[in-house]
XYZ file of C-alpha atoms in Angstrom:
361
model
C -0.156 0.213 0.261
C 2.572 2.582 0.810
C 5.192 1.689 -1.888
C 1.556 2.574 -4.539
C 1.603 5.633 -2.484
C 4.557 6.483 -3.236
C 4.231 5.924 -6.775
C 1.239 7.595 -7.378
C 3.126 11.339 -5.557
C 6.550 11.036 -6.501
C 5.453 13.174 -9.528
C 4.166 15.769 -7.366
C 5.921 19.482 -6.514
C 5.124 20.268 -3.140
C 6.204 23.928 -3.571
C 3.909 24.191 -6.709
C 0.887 23.139 -4.412
C 2.145 26.802 -2.524
C 1.187 24.811 1.343
C 1.044 27.013 3.734
C 3.003 24.220 6.210
C 4.976 21.079 5.774
C 5.958 18.341 7.843
C 6.127 14.618 7.699
C 4.194 13.979 11.091
C 3.142 10.532 12.080
C -0.427 9.904 13.166
C 0.032 9.347 17.730
C -2.762 6.955 19.463
C -2.485 9.456 21.910
C -6.166 11.157 20.573
C -5.645 13.662 22.877
C -2.124 15.043 21.008
C -4.192 15.968 17.612
C -4.900 19.093 19.714
C -1.388 20.379 18.903
C -1.732 20.026 15.324
C -4.343 22.482 15.199
C -8.015 21.989 13.506
C -8.368 21.403 10.048
C -10.728 24.332 8.164
C -11.779 25.275 5.573
C -11.697 29.001 4.180
C -14.981 29.776 4.020
C -15.229 27.764 7.751
C -12.497 30.190 8.805
C -13.333 33.795 7.720
C -17.244 32.426 9.571
C -14.670 32.094 13.923
C -15.105 34.574 15.758
C -12.923 35.682 18.618
C -14.598 33.588 21.638
C -13.402 35.856 25.147
C -10.593 38.212 25.868
C -9.477 37.016 29.554
C -7.190 37.855 33.095
C -6.380 41.653 31.976
C -2.833 41.869 33.894
C -0.384 44.464 33.877
C 3.782 44.038 34.304
C 5.442 47.340 35.149
C 5.193 48.796 31.179
C 3.649 45.483 29.606
C -0.429 43.729 29.254
C -0.891 40.881 28.885
C -4.433 39.297 28.849
C -5.190 35.428 27.166
C -7.997 34.832 23.716
C -9.551 32.232 23.067
C -11.104 31.987 19.681
C -14.550 29.560 18.425
C -15.585 27.803 15.373
C -18.506 27.866 13.757
C -19.660 24.544 15.201
C -18.690 26.188 18.927
C -15.867 25.357 19.319
C -12.491 26.577 20.543
C -10.537 26.762 17.522
C -6.849 25.391 17.571
C -4.144 26.779 15.136
C -1.283 27.374 15.111
C 0.954 29.869 16.072
C 2.597 31.392 13.706
C -0.707 31.436 11.779
C -2.278 34.053 14.464
C -1.230 37.771 14.849
C -2.946 39.902 17.119
C -2.507 43.877 17.194
C -4.027 46.159 19.166
C -4.651 49.930 18.651
C -5.641 52.831 20.541
C -9.416 53.755 20.024
C -8.870 58.127 18.788
C -5.569 58.378 18.869
C -4.416 56.906 15.518
C -4.102 54.070 13.859
C -0.657 53.086 15.006
C -1.549 49.290 15.506
C 0.507 48.006 18.991
C 2.038 44.670 17.967
C 1.840 41.503 20.333
C 3.509 38.418 21.201
C 1.722 35.638 21.007
C 2.214 32.349 23.139
C -0.131 28.524 23.795
C -0.681 28.252 27.214
C -0.128 24.625 28.579
C -2.347 23.450 30.569
C -5.465 25.467 27.430
C -5.654 24.128 23.965
C -7.107 26.757 22.049
C -5.873 30.016 24.226
C -3.867 31.691 23.362
C -1.041 34.111 25.928
C -0.810 38.012 23.830
C 1.780 40.385 25.696
C 2.080 43.578 24.272
C 3.969 46.651 25.975
C 0.101 49.728 24.564
C 1.813 53.650 25.317
C -1.717 54.841 26.740
C -5.137 53.117 28.899
C -8.338 52.460 27.994
C -10.857 51.854 25.035
C -8.877 49.495 22.344
C -9.408 47.901 19.034
C -8.113 44.648 19.078
C -7.783 42.632 14.982
C -7.267 39.333 15.119
C -5.399 37.785 11.502
C -5.727 33.577 11.181
C -3.223 32.713 7.837
C -5.062 35.637 5.839
C -7.899 35.844 7.425
C -9.111 38.773 8.966
C -11.553 37.936 12.315
C -14.200 40.178 13.077
C -12.830 43.556 14.615
C -13.361 43.083 18.783
C -12.694 45.956 21.190
C -10.484 46.233 24.622
C -10.201 48.324 27.821
C -6.127 48.272 28.801
C -6.171 49.653 32.489
C -4.582 52.426 33.986
C -1.493 51.790 34.339
C 1.242 53.622 36.309
C 4.501 52.637 35.468
C 3.860 54.081 31.757
C 5.564 57.509 31.917
C 3.000 58.497 29.215
C -0.911 59.396 31.244
C -2.871 61.201 29.497
C -6.217 61.442 30.481
C -9.143 59.453 27.938
C -11.652 61.592 28.377
C -12.608 65.095 31.089
C -16.558 65.127 32.429
C -16.929 68.922 33.364
C -19.209 71.989 33.571
C -19.888 70.609 37.328
C -19.525 72.183 40.428
C -16.519 71.173 42.976
C -17.009 67.261 42.655
C -15.957 65.541 45.308
C -16.503 61.711 45.168
C -17.383 58.936 42.328
C -19.062 56.099 42.875
C -21.555 53.801 41.722
C -25.907 53.535 42.692
C -28.627 52.028 42.252
C -30.314 52.741 38.850
C -33.042 53.840 40.872
C -31.271 55.845 43.590
C -34.016 54.668 46.404
C -32.710 55.737 50.052
C -33.164 52.141 51.538
C -31.797 53.058 55.399
C -30.137 55.339 56.716
C -27.881 56.288 60.201
C -26.297 59.136 62.428
C -27.146 62.603 63.345
C -25.007 65.242 65.129
C -23.262 63.965 68.076
C -19.583 62.064 70.109
C -21.754 58.718 70.558
C -21.959 56.351 68.974
C -23.176 55.662 65.355
C -23.257 59.624 65.457
C -20.995 60.980 63.659
C -19.705 65.262 62.604
C -18.305 64.998 59.196
C -18.461 61.870 57.873
C -16.390 61.563 54.739
C -15.453 58.439 53.442
C -16.835 55.085 53.862
C -15.900 52.288 52.859
C -17.586 48.349 53.144
C -15.336 45.708 53.012
C -16.186 43.066 50.243
C -15.130 40.286 53.183
C -17.414 41.046 56.167
C -19.867 43.188 54.641
C -19.158 46.249 57.489
C -19.487 49.968 56.724
C -16.424 51.650 57.614
C -16.531 54.891 58.539
C -14.145 58.033 58.333
C -15.359 60.736 61.275
C -13.562 63.276 59.952
C -14.174 66.710 63.024
C -14.302 63.215 65.657
C -10.588 62.258 64.323
C -12.017 58.379 64.348
C -13.477 55.775 62.146
C -16.756 54.153 63.071
C -17.082 50.843 61.633
C -20.675 49.437 61.660
C -22.202 46.207 61.100
C -24.343 45.529 57.421
C -27.243 45.811 59.277
C -25.796 49.078 60.556
C -25.538 48.182 64.005
C -22.874 49.705 66.363
C -20.012 47.754 65.419
C -16.507 49.307 67.224
C -14.449 52.459 66.512
C -11.081 53.192 65.246
C -8.969 55.553 67.611
C -10.193 54.977 70.675
C -7.580 54.713 73.128
C -4.590 54.424 71.817
C -1.125 56.520 71.568
C -0.712 59.562 70.274
C 1.129 58.165 67.570
C -1.943 56.550 65.746
C -4.693 59.289 66.388
C -5.463 60.036 63.480
C -6.279 64.226 62.034
C -8.489 64.629 60.276
C -9.230 61.248 58.612
C -10.791 61.798 54.913
C -11.273 58.302 52.564
C -11.010 55.273 52.988
C -10.322 52.197 51.100
C -10.944 48.173 51.713
C -8.009 45.446 49.645
C -9.202 42.659 48.844
C -7.854 40.791 51.880
C -10.118 43.210 53.845
C -7.498 45.026 55.499
C -8.420 48.897 55.759
C -6.368 52.261 54.360
C -7.318 55.776 55.611
C -5.686 59.140 54.387
C -5.337 61.069 57.911
C -4.914 64.192 56.871
C -3.422 66.950 58.314
C -0.524 64.021 59.694
C 0.265 63.541 55.386
C 0.268 59.981 55.691
C -1.599 56.562 55.360
C -2.542 53.771 58.136
C -3.658 50.836 57.270
C -4.940 48.020 59.232
C -6.460 45.075 59.972
C -9.668 45.281 59.642
C -10.731 45.316 64.159
C -8.525 47.949 63.853
C -4.512 46.988 64.858
C -1.760 49.078 62.983
C -0.057 46.869 59.692
C 2.211 49.639 58.572
C 2.009 53.291 58.233
C 4.114 55.494 54.909
C 4.163 59.153 53.972
C 5.498 61.623 55.587
C 4.894 65.628 54.972
C 6.579 67.227 51.591
C 6.357 67.450 48.202
C 9.347 65.110 47.476
C 8.543 61.775 46.062
C 6.669 59.165 48.712
C 6.027 62.568 49.949
C 2.443 63.184 50.542
C 1.001 66.695 52.157
C -2.670 66.907 52.521
C -4.116 62.743 51.581
C -7.650 63.523 50.186
C -9.262 60.272 48.062
C -8.028 57.375 48.693
C -8.691 54.131 46.372
C -6.791 50.674 45.652
C -6.620 48.696 42.253
C -8.012 45.643 42.913
C -8.705 43.706 39.542
C -5.322 44.420 39.019
C -2.292 45.576 40.343
C -2.864 45.995 44.221
C -1.208 49.383 44.199
C -3.108 51.932 45.762
C -3.891 55.240 44.871
C -3.452 58.437 47.282
C -4.860 61.982 46.263
C -2.872 65.000 47.910
C -4.526 67.870 47.886
C -1.548 70.391 48.885
C 0.010 68.444 46.489
C -1.835 68.586 43.350
C -1.200 65.734 42.528
C -2.242 61.328 42.658
C 0.587 59.933 44.282
C 1.054 55.981 43.956
C 2.634 53.470 45.932
C 2.686 49.300 46.614
C -0.014 47.480 49.256
C 3.653 47.636 51.804
C 3.246 51.888 51.268
C 6.791 51.658 48.961
C 6.315 54.284 46.692
C 6.478 53.719 42.760
C 5.791 56.635 40.576
C 3.618 60.471 41.155
C 1.661 62.497 38.359
C -0.236 65.914 38.254
C 0.953 69.142 39.086
C -1.420 72.338 39.895
C -2.468 73.925 37.057
C -6.011 73.363 34.775
C -4.586 72.212 31.873
C -4.573 68.865 30.936
C -2.565 66.207 33.474
C -2.973 69.031 35.388
C -5.070 69.813 39.462
C -6.328 71.929 41.452
C -6.647 69.675 44.486
C -7.733 66.481 44.017
C -10.732 64.878 45.623
C -11.808 61.551 45.287
C -11.044 58.362 43.146
C -12.623 55.160 42.140
C -11.486 53.076 39.869
C -14.213 50.994 37.026
C -14.688 47.674 35.889
C -12.415 48.134 33.468
C -9.471 49.450 34.370
C -9.772 52.893 34.461
C -9.988 55.568 37.272
C -11.718 58.125 37.789
C -9.858 61.562 39.381
C -12.057 64.304 40.905
C -10.593 67.738 40.157
C -12.231 69.528 42.918
C -11.139 73.147 42.020
C -11.779 72.900 38.193
C -14.580 71.503 38.677
C -14.484 68.110 37.114
C -14.090 64.510 36.832
C -10.666 63.462 34.833
C -10.072 59.586 33.401
C -7.279 58.071 32.938
């Protein structure tokens, strides 16, 4: 049989067929290994494939990586050789210069590819995928804010506001479900409550009771739980605490406004670390106001400095990473920045208080 096959094919010049790839191979008895070869599709079927999912966007320094999978016409994952797959990103509204990527396979997930690139900006990008000579339908991707980039510019500015103070998500109907508190030193009562955060682990509500220089913690049903800064050494006392953020482990970060520092506590109020001293140098703080944590991607801590008119970025241990902004009303400038928040796509929202706008990065 094999001799007859050799006679039939001996006269064929393989190069004249213009193959995309060619190789001699022997099928393994282990059918599970066949996904390494790839799927066999006609050109028409390939044109019906689409990008199925983009997931796990992971910033690492200036680089960003994410996973990508494609769907074949029969709804299965499309497996192709890495050499046949091309992927590029194009920033939306910022020119059409593509950002080239590196494509690799994952060892555990056939049909899932790892894409790595170095985008120059955050925000919306168009993802272009080509398999052999077929361009699949474009899809979109939001690159999260990255403090390691040299060029940090806003992707959007919301103007015509009057002294914006903070950013939060609310239910669409805006109905008040419950309320608590009045002016008093008693438990569950406040004087100028500023920041508020809810533990993702326990549902406890942490409130910066600014003029009483304390943090009140309420249970999910709004009953009193405990206080921070009650019978503590002078070195731990707050001086007009402004805002609160809670990380994925339930640790509590507080902007200690007039002490020009950040205090990080365990959920029950035990000090973990303090960072920041008064000043304008790298890693120093001057009247830290708002605070937020990029819990979805990097875990980095972002602090707005009302006195330095900038945003400073730290690791969760308080190691300085970078800062951006200066006093003014131009792009990349602030005038007393206050509230901070990340959205689900990793974009950073900054309340630029005295410039009457919200700036999105």
